[in-house]
Coordinates of C-alpha atoms and ligand atoms in Angstrom, one line a residue:
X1 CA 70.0 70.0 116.4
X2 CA 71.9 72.0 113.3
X3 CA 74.8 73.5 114.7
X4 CA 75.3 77.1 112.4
X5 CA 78.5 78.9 112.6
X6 CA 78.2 81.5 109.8
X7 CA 75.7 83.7 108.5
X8 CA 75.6 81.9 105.1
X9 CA 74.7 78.6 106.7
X10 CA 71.6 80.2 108.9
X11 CA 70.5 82.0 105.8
X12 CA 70.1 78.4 104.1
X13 CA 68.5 77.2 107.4
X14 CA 65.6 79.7 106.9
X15 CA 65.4 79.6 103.7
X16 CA 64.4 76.0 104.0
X17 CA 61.8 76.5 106.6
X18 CA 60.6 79.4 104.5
X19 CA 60.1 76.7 101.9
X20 CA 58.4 74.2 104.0
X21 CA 56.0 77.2 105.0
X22 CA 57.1 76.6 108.9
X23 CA 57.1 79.0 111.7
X24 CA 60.4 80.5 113.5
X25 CA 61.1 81.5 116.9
X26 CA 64.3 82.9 117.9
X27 CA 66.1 82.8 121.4
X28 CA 68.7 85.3 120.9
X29 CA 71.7 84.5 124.2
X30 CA 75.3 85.1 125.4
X31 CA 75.0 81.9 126.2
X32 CA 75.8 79.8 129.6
X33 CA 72.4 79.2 129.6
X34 CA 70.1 79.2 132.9
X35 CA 66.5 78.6 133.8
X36 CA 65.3 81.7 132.2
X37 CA 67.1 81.1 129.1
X38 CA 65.5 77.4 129.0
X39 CA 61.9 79.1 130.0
X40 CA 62.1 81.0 127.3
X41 CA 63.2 78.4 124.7
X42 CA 60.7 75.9 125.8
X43 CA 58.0 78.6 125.3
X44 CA 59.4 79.4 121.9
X45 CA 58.9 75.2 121.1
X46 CA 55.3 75.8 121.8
X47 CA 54.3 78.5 119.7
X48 CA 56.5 78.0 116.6
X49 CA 57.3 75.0 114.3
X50 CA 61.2 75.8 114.9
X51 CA 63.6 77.1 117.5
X52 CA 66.9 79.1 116.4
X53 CA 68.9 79.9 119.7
X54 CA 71.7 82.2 119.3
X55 CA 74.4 82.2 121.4
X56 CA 77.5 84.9 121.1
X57 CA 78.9 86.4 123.4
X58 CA 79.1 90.5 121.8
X59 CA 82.1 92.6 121.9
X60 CA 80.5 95.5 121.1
X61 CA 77.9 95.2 124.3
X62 CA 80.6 95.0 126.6
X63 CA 81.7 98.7 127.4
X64 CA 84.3 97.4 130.3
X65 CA 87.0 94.6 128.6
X66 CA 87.8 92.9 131.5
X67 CA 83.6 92.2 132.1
X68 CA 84.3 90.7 128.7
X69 CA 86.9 88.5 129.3
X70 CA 85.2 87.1 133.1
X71 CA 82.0 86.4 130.9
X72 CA 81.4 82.5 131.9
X73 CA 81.7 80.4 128.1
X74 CA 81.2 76.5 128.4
X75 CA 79.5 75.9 124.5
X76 CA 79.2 72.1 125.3
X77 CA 77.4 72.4 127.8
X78 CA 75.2 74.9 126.4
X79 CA 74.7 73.2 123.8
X80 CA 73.7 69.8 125.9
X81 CA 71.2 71.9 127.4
X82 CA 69.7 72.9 124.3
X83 CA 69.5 69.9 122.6
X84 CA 68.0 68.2 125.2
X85 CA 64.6 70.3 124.7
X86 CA 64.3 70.1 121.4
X87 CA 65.7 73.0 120.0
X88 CA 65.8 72.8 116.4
X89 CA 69.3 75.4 115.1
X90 CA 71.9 76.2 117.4
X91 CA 73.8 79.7 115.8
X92 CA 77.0 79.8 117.5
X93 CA 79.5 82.1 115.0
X94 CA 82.8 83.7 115.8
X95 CA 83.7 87.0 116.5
X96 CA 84.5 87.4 112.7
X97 CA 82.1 85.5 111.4
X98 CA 79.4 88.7 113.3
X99 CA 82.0 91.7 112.8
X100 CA 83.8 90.7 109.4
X101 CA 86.8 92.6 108.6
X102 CA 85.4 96.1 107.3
X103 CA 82.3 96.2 109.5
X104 CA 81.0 99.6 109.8
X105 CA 77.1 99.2 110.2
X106 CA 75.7 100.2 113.5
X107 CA 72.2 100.7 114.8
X108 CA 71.3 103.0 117.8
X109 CA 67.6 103.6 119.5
X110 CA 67.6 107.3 120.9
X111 CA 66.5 108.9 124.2
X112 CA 65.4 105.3 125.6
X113 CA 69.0 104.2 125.7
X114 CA 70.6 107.2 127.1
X115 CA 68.7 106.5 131.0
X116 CA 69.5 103.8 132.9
X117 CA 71.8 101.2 132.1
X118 CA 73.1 103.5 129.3
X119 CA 74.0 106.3 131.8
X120 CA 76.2 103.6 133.4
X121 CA 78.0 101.6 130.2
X122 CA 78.4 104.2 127.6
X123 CA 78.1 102.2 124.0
X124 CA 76.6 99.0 125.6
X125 CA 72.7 99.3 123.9
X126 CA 74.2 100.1 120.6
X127 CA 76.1 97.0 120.8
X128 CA 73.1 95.1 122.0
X129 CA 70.1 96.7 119.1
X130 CA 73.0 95.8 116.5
X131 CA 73.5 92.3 117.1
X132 CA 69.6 92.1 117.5
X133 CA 69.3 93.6 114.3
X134 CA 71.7 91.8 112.1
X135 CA 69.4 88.7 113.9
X136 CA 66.3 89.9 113.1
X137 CA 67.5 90.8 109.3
X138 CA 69.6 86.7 109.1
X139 CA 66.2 84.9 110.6
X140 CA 63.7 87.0 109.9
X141 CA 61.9 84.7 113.1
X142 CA 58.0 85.2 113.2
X143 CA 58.5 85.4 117.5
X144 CA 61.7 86.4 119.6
X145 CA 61.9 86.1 123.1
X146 CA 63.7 88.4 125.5
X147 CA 63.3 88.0 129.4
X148 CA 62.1 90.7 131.1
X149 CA 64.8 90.8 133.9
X150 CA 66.8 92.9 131.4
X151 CA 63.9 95.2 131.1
X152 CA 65.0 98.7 129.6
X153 CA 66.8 96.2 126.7
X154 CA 63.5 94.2 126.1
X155 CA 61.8 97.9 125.7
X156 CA 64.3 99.3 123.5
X157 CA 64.4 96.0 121.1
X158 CA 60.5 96.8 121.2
X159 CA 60.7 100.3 119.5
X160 CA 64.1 98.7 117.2
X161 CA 61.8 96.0 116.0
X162 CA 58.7 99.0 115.3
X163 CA 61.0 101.1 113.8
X164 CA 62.7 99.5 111.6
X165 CA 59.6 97.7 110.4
X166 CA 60.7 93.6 111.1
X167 CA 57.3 93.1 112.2
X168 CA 58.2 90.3 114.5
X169 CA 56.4 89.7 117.7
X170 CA 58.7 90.3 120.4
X171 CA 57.4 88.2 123.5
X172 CA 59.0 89.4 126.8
X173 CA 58.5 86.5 129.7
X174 CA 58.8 87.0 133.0
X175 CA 62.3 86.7 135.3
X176 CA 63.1 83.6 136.6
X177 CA 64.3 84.1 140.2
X178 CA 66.1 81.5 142.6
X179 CA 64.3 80.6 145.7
X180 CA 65.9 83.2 147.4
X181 CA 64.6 85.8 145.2
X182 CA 68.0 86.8 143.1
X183 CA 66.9 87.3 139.5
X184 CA 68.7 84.5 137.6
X185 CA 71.7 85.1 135.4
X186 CA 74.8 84.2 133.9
X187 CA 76.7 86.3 135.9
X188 CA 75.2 84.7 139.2
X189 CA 78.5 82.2 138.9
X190 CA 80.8 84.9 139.2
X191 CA 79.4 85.1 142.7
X192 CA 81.0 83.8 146.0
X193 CA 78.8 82.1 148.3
X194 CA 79.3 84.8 151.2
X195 CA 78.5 87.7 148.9
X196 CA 75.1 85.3 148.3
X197 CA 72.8 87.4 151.3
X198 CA 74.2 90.8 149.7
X199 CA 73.0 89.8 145.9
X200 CA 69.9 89.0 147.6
X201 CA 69.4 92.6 148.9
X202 CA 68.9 93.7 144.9
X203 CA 65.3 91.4 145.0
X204 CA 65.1 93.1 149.0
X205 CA 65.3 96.4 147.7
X206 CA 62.6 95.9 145.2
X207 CA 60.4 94.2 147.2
X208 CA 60.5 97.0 149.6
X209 CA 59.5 99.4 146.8
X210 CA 56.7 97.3 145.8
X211 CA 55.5 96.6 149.2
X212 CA 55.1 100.9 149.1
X213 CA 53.5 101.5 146.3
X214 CA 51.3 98.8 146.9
X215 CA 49.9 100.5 150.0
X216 CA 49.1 103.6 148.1
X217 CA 49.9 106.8 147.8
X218 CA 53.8 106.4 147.8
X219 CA 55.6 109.5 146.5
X220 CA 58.8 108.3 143.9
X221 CA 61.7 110.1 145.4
X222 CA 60.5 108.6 148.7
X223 CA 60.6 104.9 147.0
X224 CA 63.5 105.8 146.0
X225 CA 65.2 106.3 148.9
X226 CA 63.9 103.2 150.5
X227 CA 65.4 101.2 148.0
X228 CA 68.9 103.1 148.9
X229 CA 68.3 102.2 152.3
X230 CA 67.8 98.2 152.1
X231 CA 71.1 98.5 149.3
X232 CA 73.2 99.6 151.8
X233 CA 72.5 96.9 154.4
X234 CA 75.1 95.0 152.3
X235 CA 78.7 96.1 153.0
X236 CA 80.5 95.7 149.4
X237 CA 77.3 96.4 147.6
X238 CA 78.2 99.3 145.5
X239 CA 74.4 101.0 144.1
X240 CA 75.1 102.7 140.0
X241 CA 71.3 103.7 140.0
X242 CA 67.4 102.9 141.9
X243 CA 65.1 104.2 139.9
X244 CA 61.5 104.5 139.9
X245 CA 60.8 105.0 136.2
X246 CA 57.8 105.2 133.1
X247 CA 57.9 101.5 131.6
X248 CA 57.5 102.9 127.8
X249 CA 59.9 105.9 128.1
X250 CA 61.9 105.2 131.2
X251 CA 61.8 109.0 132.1
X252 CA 62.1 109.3 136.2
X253 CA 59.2 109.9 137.7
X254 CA 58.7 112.4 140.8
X255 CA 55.4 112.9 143.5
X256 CA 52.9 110.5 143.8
X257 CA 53.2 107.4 141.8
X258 CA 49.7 106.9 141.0
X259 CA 50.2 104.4 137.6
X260 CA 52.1 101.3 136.5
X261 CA 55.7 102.2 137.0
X262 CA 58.9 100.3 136.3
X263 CA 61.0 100.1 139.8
X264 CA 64.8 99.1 139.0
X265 CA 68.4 98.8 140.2
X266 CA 71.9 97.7 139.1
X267 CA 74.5 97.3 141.7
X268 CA 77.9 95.4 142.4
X269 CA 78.4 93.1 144.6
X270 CA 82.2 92.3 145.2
X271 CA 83.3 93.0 141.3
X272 CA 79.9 91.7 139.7
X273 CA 77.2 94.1 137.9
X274 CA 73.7 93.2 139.1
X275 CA 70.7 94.4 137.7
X276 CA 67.0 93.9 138.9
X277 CA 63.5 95.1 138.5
X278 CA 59.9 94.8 138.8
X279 CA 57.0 96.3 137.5
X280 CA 54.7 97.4 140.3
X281 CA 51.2 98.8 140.4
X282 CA 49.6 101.4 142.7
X283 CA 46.1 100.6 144.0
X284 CA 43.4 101.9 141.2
X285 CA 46.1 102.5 138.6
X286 CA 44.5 103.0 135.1
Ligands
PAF1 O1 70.3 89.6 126.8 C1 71.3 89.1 126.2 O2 71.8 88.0 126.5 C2 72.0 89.9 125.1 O3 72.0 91.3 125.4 C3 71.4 89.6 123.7 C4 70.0 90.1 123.6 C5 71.6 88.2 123.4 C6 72.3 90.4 122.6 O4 73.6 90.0 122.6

């Protein structure tokens, strides 16, 4: 595996492949890599001729410094994990080597990142579409591959990507839960054993919703409010937002959910930021 550190040294990466007329996939991560990261690498192996995994942990995503600073960070390992299937370029840079001295340059997606999560962490999506676009302009991959746990980021990187004309195809894959249900992710560490059964009430809460709209005619508000309900089983689980939402604009949606919708949630356990969802449809949708 090629270990890059700086922009120059992935350029000459795919200029190479370009060369040799090969296929790229890129697995853009924060790194401390988990079963969805891996699921989405090993998919990447089989549909490209290359793998570039990215792994920086973003400033300019983090709108709370001390979530920053508690992000978990082992490279080495990381780094084990990924050579061990294959991957082909490892792009691990610096802080500078991302944001050199001078850096003015950001991109922002309207309306979608304003709901949700950006209601919550003011300035965290423009962080995120500007890393994903100074990616998408350095490797210029043929496939990327979000997970679809973080799902209002994988839509927004969908209309970044259309917009601004990269042409990639942007494959979202399906979140990789534990046993128990929790959604995996890298924050999961951060998370003491006894606050386990109240993490587990995010994947409760949804599955509630779902189990409602399944049975038809389930009015939003009222999903809503069921979700609420399972949430605040769990003493120290702190609710930001349920919502029960359009999956391409992620406007609210009110009375009877008769179409796909997009049923989500972010809530702290102890002093860690959860966020879930599913995408659940009504009997007879469209
Ligand atoms: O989902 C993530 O890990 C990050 O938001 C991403 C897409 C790697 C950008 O930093």
């Amino acid at each position: 595996m090629i270990l890059c550190r700086t922009p120059e040294e992935a350029r000459r990466f795919r200029a190479d492949l370009y060369r040799q007329g090969r296929s790229l996939g890129l697995v853009p991560t924060m790194g401390w890599l988990h079963e969805g990261h891996l699921t989405l690498v090993r998919t990447a192996l089989t549909e490209n001729d290359c793998v570039a995994v990215s792994l920086f942990v973003n400033p300019t995503q983090f709108n709370n410094p001390e979530d920053l600073a508690a992000y978990p960070r082992d490279e080495k390992r990381d780094r084990e994990l990924l050579e061990a299937l294959g991957t082909h370029l490892l792009y691990a840079p610096g802080a500078t080597a991302v944001y050199r001295p001078g850096h003015l340059t950001s991109v922002r997606v309207a309306d979608l990142t304003e709901v949700l999560e950006g209601g919550y962490r003011p300035g965290h999506f423009a962080g995120v579409t500007t890393i994903v676009a100074k990616l998408f302009a350095l490797f210029a991959p043929d496939r990327a591959y979000f997970g679809a746990k973080d799902a209002q980021q994988a839509r927004v990187i969908e209309q970044l990507n259309s917009d601004l004309d990269f042409g990639i195809e942007i494959r979202v894959l399906p979140t990789v839960r534990e046993d128990d249900g929790l959604a995996m992710s890298s924050r999961n560490v951060r998370l003491a054993e006894a606050q386990r059964p109240m993490a587990r009430l995010l994947y409760g809460a949804l599955s509630a919703a779902r189990a409602s709209i399944a049975r038809g005619g389930a009015d939003a508000e009222s999903v809503r409010a069921a979700m609420r309900m399972v949430l605040g089983k769990g003493e120290g689980v702190r609710v930001d937002y349920v919502s029960v939402a359009d999956p391409r604009t992620l406007k609210e949606l009110d009375g009877v959910i008769n179409r796909p919708v997009l049923v989500s949630l972010a809530a702290y356990v102890g002093d860690v930021r959860l966020i879930d969802n599913l995408t659940v449809e009504p009997p007879g949708a469209p």
